[in-house]
CSV table of C-alpha atoms and ligand atoms in Angstrom, one decimal:
chain,number,residue,atom,x,y,z
K,1,MET,CA,-3.2,1.5,-21.4
K,2,ASP,CA,-0.4,-1.2,-23.0
K,3,GLU,CA,3.0,0.5,-23.8
K,4,THR,CA,2.6,1.0,-27.4
K,5,THR,CA,-0.1,4.2,-26.5
K,6,MET,CA,1.7,4.7,-23.4
K,7,PRO,CA,2.2,8.6,-23.9
K,8,ARG,CA,6.2,9.0,-22.7
K,9,ARG,CA,6.4,12.7,-21.1
K,10,LEU,CA,9.0,11.7,-19.3
K,11,ALA,CA,11.8,10.2,-21.5
K,12,GLY,CA,15.2,11.3,-20.3
K,13,ARG,CA,14.2,12.0,-17.3
K,14,THR,CA,15.5,10.5,-14.0
K,15,ALA,CA,12.5,9.8,-11.2
K,16,ALA,CA,12.9,8.4,-7.7
K,17,VAL,CA,10.2,7.3,-6.1
K,18,THR,CA,10.1,7.0,-1.8
K,19,GLY,CA,7.6,4.5,-0.5
K,20,GLY,CA,8.4,2.9,-4.0
K,21,GLY,CA,8.4,-0.8,-2.8
K,22,ARG,CA,4.9,-1.5,-2.2
K,23,GLY,CA,1.5,-0.2,-2.7
K,24,ILE,CA,0.8,3.6,-4.4
K,25,GLY,CA,4.6,3.9,-4.6
K,26,ALA,CA,5.2,0.8,-6.7
K,27,VAL,CA,2.7,1.5,-9.0
K,28,LEU,CA,3.8,5.1,-9.2
K,29,ALA,CA,7.3,4.0,-10.0
K,30,HIS,CA,5.7,1.8,-12.6
K,31,ARG,CA,3.9,4.6,-14.7
K,32,LEU,CA,7.1,6.3,-14.7
K,33,ALA,CA,9.3,4.0,-15.8
K,34,ALA,CA,6.7,3.7,-18.3
K,35,GLU,CA,6.5,6.9,-19.7
K,36,GLY,CA,10.3,6.8,-20.0
K,37,ALA,CA,11.8,7.7,-17.2
K,38,ASP,CA,14.9,6.0,-15.3
K,39,VAL,CA,13.4,4.9,-11.8
K,40,ALA,CA,15.0,4.6,-8.1
K,41,VAL,CA,12.7,2.5,-5.6
K,42,LEU,CA,13.4,4.4,-2.3
K,43,ASP,CA,12.2,2.5,0.5
K,44,LEU,CA,13.0,0.0,3.7
K,45,ILE,CA,11.2,-2.6,2.9
K,46,ASP,CA,12.9,-6.4,1.6
K,47,GLU,CA,10.8,-6.2,-1.3
K,48,ALA,CA,11.8,-2.6,-3.3
K,49,PRO,CA,14.7,-4.4,-5.2
K,50,GLU,CA,12.3,-7.3,-6.9
K,51,THR,CA,9.8,-4.4,-7.5
K,52,ALA,CA,12.5,-1.9,-9.3
K,53,ARG,CA,13.4,-5.2,-11.5
K,54,ARG,CA,9.9,-6.1,-12.4
K,55,ILE,CA,9.0,-2.6,-13.4
K,56,GLY,CA,12.7,-2.8,-15.2
K,57,GLU,CA,11.5,-6.0,-16.8
K,58,GLU,CA,8.2,-4.5,-17.6
K,59,THR,CA,9.5,-1.4,-19.1
K,60,GLY,CA,12.1,-1.9,-20.4
K,61,ALA,CA,13.4,1.7,-17.9
K,62,THR,CA,16.7,1.6,-16.2
K,63,THR,CA,15.2,1.4,-12.5
K,64,CYS,CA,17.3,0.4,-9.5
K,65,ALA,CA,16.5,0.0,-5.7
K,66,VAL,CA,18.3,2.1,-3.2
K,67,ARG,CA,17.6,1.5,0.2
K,68,CYS,CA,16.2,5.0,2.1
K,69,ASP,CA,14.8,5.6,6.2
K,70,VAL,CA,13.1,8.8,4.4
K,71,THR,CA,13.3,10.3,8.2
K,72,ASP,CA,17.6,9.7,8.6
K,73,GLU,CA,19.0,12.9,7.1
K,74,ALA,CA,22.3,11.1,6.4
K,75,GLY,CA,21.0,8.3,5.3
K,76,VAL,CA,18.9,9.9,3.0
K,77,ASP,CA,21.7,12.6,1.2
K,78,ALA,CA,23.7,9.4,0.8
K,79,ALA,CA,20.6,7.1,-0.9
K,80,PHE,CA,20.1,10.4,-3.4
K,81,GLY,CA,23.8,10.4,-3.9
K,82,GLU,CA,23.7,6.7,-4.8
K,83,VAL,CA,20.8,6.8,-7.3
K,84,GLU,CA,22.5,9.9,-9.1
K,85,GLU,CA,25.8,7.6,-9.2
K,86,THR,CA,23.8,4.1,-10.6
K,87,LEU,CA,21.7,5.5,-13.0
K,88,GLY,CA,24.0,8.7,-14.0
K,89,ARG,CA,22.3,11.7,-13.7
K,90,PRO,CA,21.0,14.4,-10.4
K,91,VAL,CA,17.0,13.3,-10.0
K,92,ASP,CA,14.8,15.7,-11.8
K,93,VAL,CA,11.5,13.6,-11.1
K,94,LEU,CA,10.8,13.1,-7.2
K,95,VAL,CA,7.1,11.6,-5.5
K,96,THR,CA,7.8,11.3,-2.0
K,97,ALA,CA,5.4,7.9,-1.5
K,98,ALA,CA,6.8,7.1,1.8
K,99,GLY,CA,4.3,6.8,4.6
K,100,ILE,CA,2.9,5.5,7.6
K,101,ALA,CA,-0.2,5.4,9.5
K,102,HIS,CA,-1.2,4.8,13.4
K,103,ASN,CA,-4.6,4.2,14.2
K,104,VAL,CA,-4.5,5.0,18.5
K,105,ASP,CA,-7.1,7.4,20.4
K,106,ALA,CA,-4.7,11.1,21.1
K,107,HIS,CA,-5.4,10.9,24.8
K,108,GLU,CA,-3.6,6.9,24.7
K,109,ALA,CA,-0.8,8.3,22.3
K,110,SER,CA,2.4,8.4,23.9
K,111,ALA,CA,5.2,11.3,21.5
K,112,ALA,CA,6.6,8.7,20.0
K,113,ASP,CA,3.6,7.1,18.7
K,114,PHE,CA,3.1,11.0,17.5
K,115,ARG,CA,6.7,12.1,16.3
K,116,ARG,CA,6.8,8.4,14.5
K,117,VAL,CA,3.9,9.5,12.2
K,118,VAL,CA,5.4,12.9,11.9
K,119,ASP,CA,8.7,12.3,11.4
K,120,VAL,CA,8.2,9.7,8.4
K,121,ASN,CA,5.1,11.2,7.0
K,122,LEU,CA,5.9,15.4,7.0
K,123,THR,CA,10.1,14.8,7.8
K,124,GLY,CA,10.7,12.2,5.4
K,125,THR,CA,8.8,14.2,2.4
K,126,PHE,CA,11.1,17.4,3.8
K,127,LEU,CA,14.2,15.9,3.4
K,128,CYS,CA,14.1,14.1,0.3
K,129,ALA,CA,12.6,17.6,-1.2
K,130,ALA,CA,15.4,19.3,0.2
K,131,ARG,CA,17.6,17.0,-1.3
K,132,VAL,CA,16.7,16.7,-4.5
K,133,ALA,CA,16.2,20.2,-4.8
K,134,ARG,CA,19.7,21.4,-3.6
K,135,ARG,CA,21.2,19.1,-6.0
K,136,LEU,CA,19.3,20.9,-8.8
K,137,ILE,CA,19.5,24.5,-7.6
K,138,GLU,CA,23.4,23.5,-7.5
K,139,THR,CA,23.3,21.8,-11.2
K,140,ASP,CA,20.8,24.8,-12.2
K,141,ARG,CA,18.4,22.1,-13.7
K,142,PRO,CA,14.3,22.1,-13.4
K,143,GLY,CA,12.5,19.3,-12.2
K,144,SER,CA,9.1,18.4,-11.0
K,145,ILE,CA,8.3,17.1,-6.9
K,146,VAL,CA,5.0,15.2,-6.6
K,147,THR,CA,3.9,14.8,-3.1
K,148,ILE,CA,1.8,12.7,-1.7
K,149,ALA,CA,-0.6,14.1,0.8
K,150,SER,CA,-4.2,12.9,1.5
K,151,MET,CA,-7.4,13.8,2.0
K,152,SER,CA,-6.6,13.5,5.9
K,153,GLY,CA,-4.9,16.8,5.1
K,154,HIS,CA,-8.5,18.4,4.7
K,155,ILE,CA,-10.9,16.1,6.6
K,156,VAL,CA,-10.6,14.3,9.7
K,157,ASN,CA,-11.1,10.6,8.8
K,158,ILE,CA,-14.1,8.9,10.1
K,159,PRO,CA,-14.6,6.3,12.2
K,160,GLN,CA,-10.3,5.7,13.1
K,161,PRO,CA,-9.0,7.6,14.9
K,162,GLN,CA,-5.6,9.3,13.5
K,163,ALA,CA,-4.9,12.8,15.0
K,164,ALA,CA,-1.2,12.4,14.3
K,165,TYR,CA,-1.9,10.9,10.5
K,166,ASN,CA,-4.3,13.7,9.6
K,167,SER,CA,-1.8,16.1,11.1
K,168,SER,CA,1.1,15.2,9.3
K,169,LYS,CA,-1.1,15.0,6.1
K,170,ALA,CA,-2.2,18.7,6.5
K,171,GLY,CA,1.8,19.5,7.4
K,172,VAL,CA,2.3,17.7,4.0
K,173,ILE,CA,0.3,20.2,2.0
K,174,MET,CA,1.5,22.9,3.4
K,175,LEU,CA,5.2,22.4,2.8
K,176,THR,CA,4.0,21.8,-0.9
K,177,LYS,CA,3.1,25.5,-1.5
K,178,SER,CA,6.4,26.7,1.0
K,179,LEU,CA,8.6,25.2,-1.1
K,180,ALA,CA,6.7,25.2,-4.5
K,181,LEU,CA,6.8,28.9,-3.4
K,182,GLU,CA,10.5,29.2,-2.8
K,183,TRP,CA,11.7,27.0,-5.7
K,184,ILE,CA,9.8,27.8,-8.7
K,185,GLY,CA,12.2,30.6,-9.1
K,186,HIS,CA,14.6,27.6,-10.0
K,187,GLY,CA,12.4,25.9,-12.4
K,188,ILE,CA,11.5,23.2,-9.8
K,189,ARG,CA,7.5,22.7,-9.6
K,190,VAL,CA,6.0,20.9,-6.5
K,191,ASN,CA,2.3,19.9,-6.6
K,192,ALA,CA,0.5,17.5,-4.2
K,193,VAL,CA,-1.7,14.7,-4.9
K,194,SER,CA,-4.8,14.3,-2.2
K,195,PRO,CA,-5.7,10.3,-2.3
K,196,GLY,CA,-8.9,9.2,-0.9
K,197,TYR,CA,-9.0,5.5,0.3
K,198,ILE,CA,-6.9,3.7,-2.0
K,199,ALA,CA,-6.4,-0.1,-1.5
K,200,THR,CA,-3.1,-1.1,-0.4
K,201,PRO,CA,-1.5,-3.1,1.9
K,202,MET,CA,-1.8,0.0,4.3
K,203,THR,CA,-5.8,0.0,4.3
K,204,ARG,CA,-5.9,-3.7,3.2
K,205,ALA,CA,-4.5,-4.3,7.2
K,206,VAL,CA,-8.4,-2.6,7.7
K,207,SER,CA,-10.2,-4.1,5.3
K,208,GLU,CA,-8.6,-7.5,7.2
K,209,SER,CA,-9.0,-6.8,10.5
K,210,ASP,CA,-12.1,-4.5,10.6
K,211,PRO,CA,-14.6,-5.3,7.8
K,212,GLU,CA,-17.0,-2.8,9.5
K,213,MET,CA,-14.3,0.3,9.0
K,214,TYR,CA,-14.0,-0.6,5.5
K,215,ALA,CA,-17.6,-0.5,4.5
K,216,GLU,CA,-17.9,2.8,6.1
K,217,TRP,CA,-15.1,4.0,3.9
K,218,VAL,CA,-17.0,2.8,0.9
K,219,ARG,CA,-20.0,3.7,2.4
K,220,ARG,CA,-19.1,7.3,2.4
K,221,THR,CA,-17.2,7.8,-1.2
K,222,PRO,CA,-19.7,8.9,-3.3
K,223,LEU,CA,-18.2,7.1,-6.2
K,224,GLY,CA,-19.0,4.1,-4.4
K,225,ARG,CA,-15.5,2.6,-4.2
K,226,VAL,CA,-12.2,2.5,-2.6
K,227,GLY,CA,-10.1,4.0,-5.3
K,228,THR,CA,-6.9,1.9,-6.8
K,229,PRO,CA,-2.9,3.0,-7.5
K,230,GLU,CA,-4.1,2.5,-11.0
K,231,ASP,CA,-6.4,5.7,-10.4
K,232,LEU,CA,-3.5,8.2,-9.5
K,233,ALA,CA,-0.9,7.0,-11.8
K,234,PRO,CA,-2.0,9.2,-14.7
K,235,LEU,CA,-2.7,12.2,-12.9
K,236,VAL,CA,1.2,11.8,-11.1
K,237,ALA,CA,3.1,11.4,-14.3
K,238,PHE,CA,0.9,14.4,-15.3
K,239,LEU,CA,2.4,16.3,-12.6
K,240,ALA,CA,5.7,14.9,-12.5
K,241,SER,CA,5.3,16.6,-16.8
K,242,ASP,CA,5.8,19.6,-18.4
K,243,GLU,CA,2.5,19.5,-19.3
K,244,ALA,CA,1.2,19.9,-16.1
K,245,GLY,CA,4.2,23.4,-16.1
K,246,PHE,CA,1.1,25.7,-15.0
K,247,LEU,CA,0.7,23.8,-12.2
K,248,VAL,CA,2.4,25.0,-8.8
K,249,GLY,CA,2.1,24.7,-5.1
K,250,SER,CA,-1.5,22.9,-6.6
K,251,ASP,CA,-3.0,20.3,-4.7
K,252,VAL,CA,-5.2,17.9,-6.3
K,253,LEU,CA,-7.9,15.2,-4.8
K,254,ALA,CA,-8.3,12.2,-6.0
K,255,ASP,CA,-10.8,10.7,-3.3
K,256,GLY,CA,-14.2,9.7,-5.3
K,257,GLY,CA,-16.0,12.7,-4.6
K,258,TYR,CA,-15.1,11.6,-0.5
K,259,LEU,CA,-14.9,15.2,0.0
K,260,LEU,CA,-18.1,16.6,-1.2
K,261,GLY,CA,-20.3,14.9,1.3
L,1,LIG,N1,-3.6,4.2,0.9
L,1,LIG,C1,-4.7,5.1,1.3
L,1,LIG,O1,-6.0,4.7,1.6
L,1,LIG,C2,-3.9,6.5,1.3
L,1,LIG,C3,-4.6,7.4,1.5
L,1,LIG,C4,-4.3,8.6,0.8
L,1,LIG,C5,-3.0,8.9,1.4
L,1,LIG,N2,-2.3,7.7,1.5
L,1,LIG,C6,-0.3,7.9,1.2
L,1,LIG,O2,0.1,7.6,0.0
L,1,LIG,C7,1.5,6.6,0.6
L,1,LIG,C8,1.3,5.3,0.1
L,1,LIG,O3,0.8,4.4,1.0
L,1,LIG,P1,0.5,3.4,0.9
L,1,LIG,O4,-1.1,2.9,0.8
L,1,LIG,O5,0.9,2.7,-0.7
L,1,LIG,O6,1.0,2.4,2.0
L,1,LIG,P2,1.9,1.1,1.8
L,1,LIG,O7,1.7,0.7,3.5
L,1,LIG,O8,1.3,0.2,1.3
L,1,LIG,O9,2.9,1.8,1.3
L,1,LIG,C9,4.4,3.0,2.2
L,1,LIG,C10,5.6,2.7,1.8
L,1,LIG,O10,6.6,3.4,2.5
L,1,LIG,C11,7.3,2.5,3.1
L,1,LIG,N3,8.1,3.4,4.4
L,1,LIG,C12,7.5,3.6,5.3
L,1,LIG,N4,8.3,4.3,5.7
L,1,LIG,C13,9.4,4.6,4.9
L,1,LIG,C14,10.6,5.7,5.6
L,1,LIG,N5,10.8,5.8,6.6
L,1,LIG,N6,11.5,5.4,5.2
L,1,LIG,C15,11.4,4.9,3.2
L,1,LIG,N7,10.2,4.2,3.2
L,1,LIG,C16,9.2,3.9,3.8
L,1,LIG,C17,7.2,1.5,3.4
L,1,LIG,O11,8.4,0.4,3.6
L,1,LIG,C18,5.8,1.1,2.5
L,1,LIG,O12,7.0,0.5,1.3
L,1,LIG,C19,1.2,7.8,1.9
L,1,LIG,O13,2.3,8.2,2.1
L,1,LIG,C20,0.1,7.2,2.4
L,1,LIG,O14,0.0,8.1,3.8
L,1,LIG,C21,-2.5,6.3,1.3
């Protein structure tokens, strides 16, 4: 879709995307900007400023990048403060795409291995969502939060061993529902998207190092291919917008039919 036919459902909004420096988050940030939002890219990778700059150039939106480790409570607080100062308004659209995966046999995994995945994927989602909601409630504004969970919050992936990842994503789905119920009285909608396999740097590492595992992912996806971040972007923009006004605590699967099999 070119910029002339793109709906502008997010005009006047201030959006932040965690993990927005690359992969799914970067494409979602681009879509929110193309739909009219000012967009902050929150990430800890060095390419985040360049991602934000490129999105601004391609969409004409105001963008910024703020370095943020989503597991660091004080850092999250400071990062969202910086976003508000830079973009001039509190964040009222949040997409939490920061996440990590770690494949390790559960009986060989250390507590640190397990905690790190839960810390980034689940606690990080909580910290960012709570920071945004606190400010919205304080300033009496509505908002929309979209968490990026995973089909791995519903099923155990095959063949990779990733108990911590699957558990963290199941946690994100229940966190989403819990926050949705708590905050809907304040006009803040919280919904989740649960993607199937998506081609990004996270999964490219597997396609390059273990083509057989990658082929198994494709074989198990009824649609016959993995998804792209662009497959998710219109859905996330919709959930972020007022058009999704009746969706509260939903978890939308976008998995090419994987869970049907
Ligand atoms: N790729 C898939 O197949 C797939 C499927 C389902 C869900 N997801 C989820 O989608 C989200 C994005 O994944 P992706 O495939 O684009 O991965 P990716 O590795 O390409 O991008 C993840 C981004 O998160 C950032 N990040 C990691 N830890 C962070 C931290 N502590 N603080 C801030 N940023 C941090 C990384 O720097 C990176 O830019 C993740 O939550 C992932 O679990 C991915």
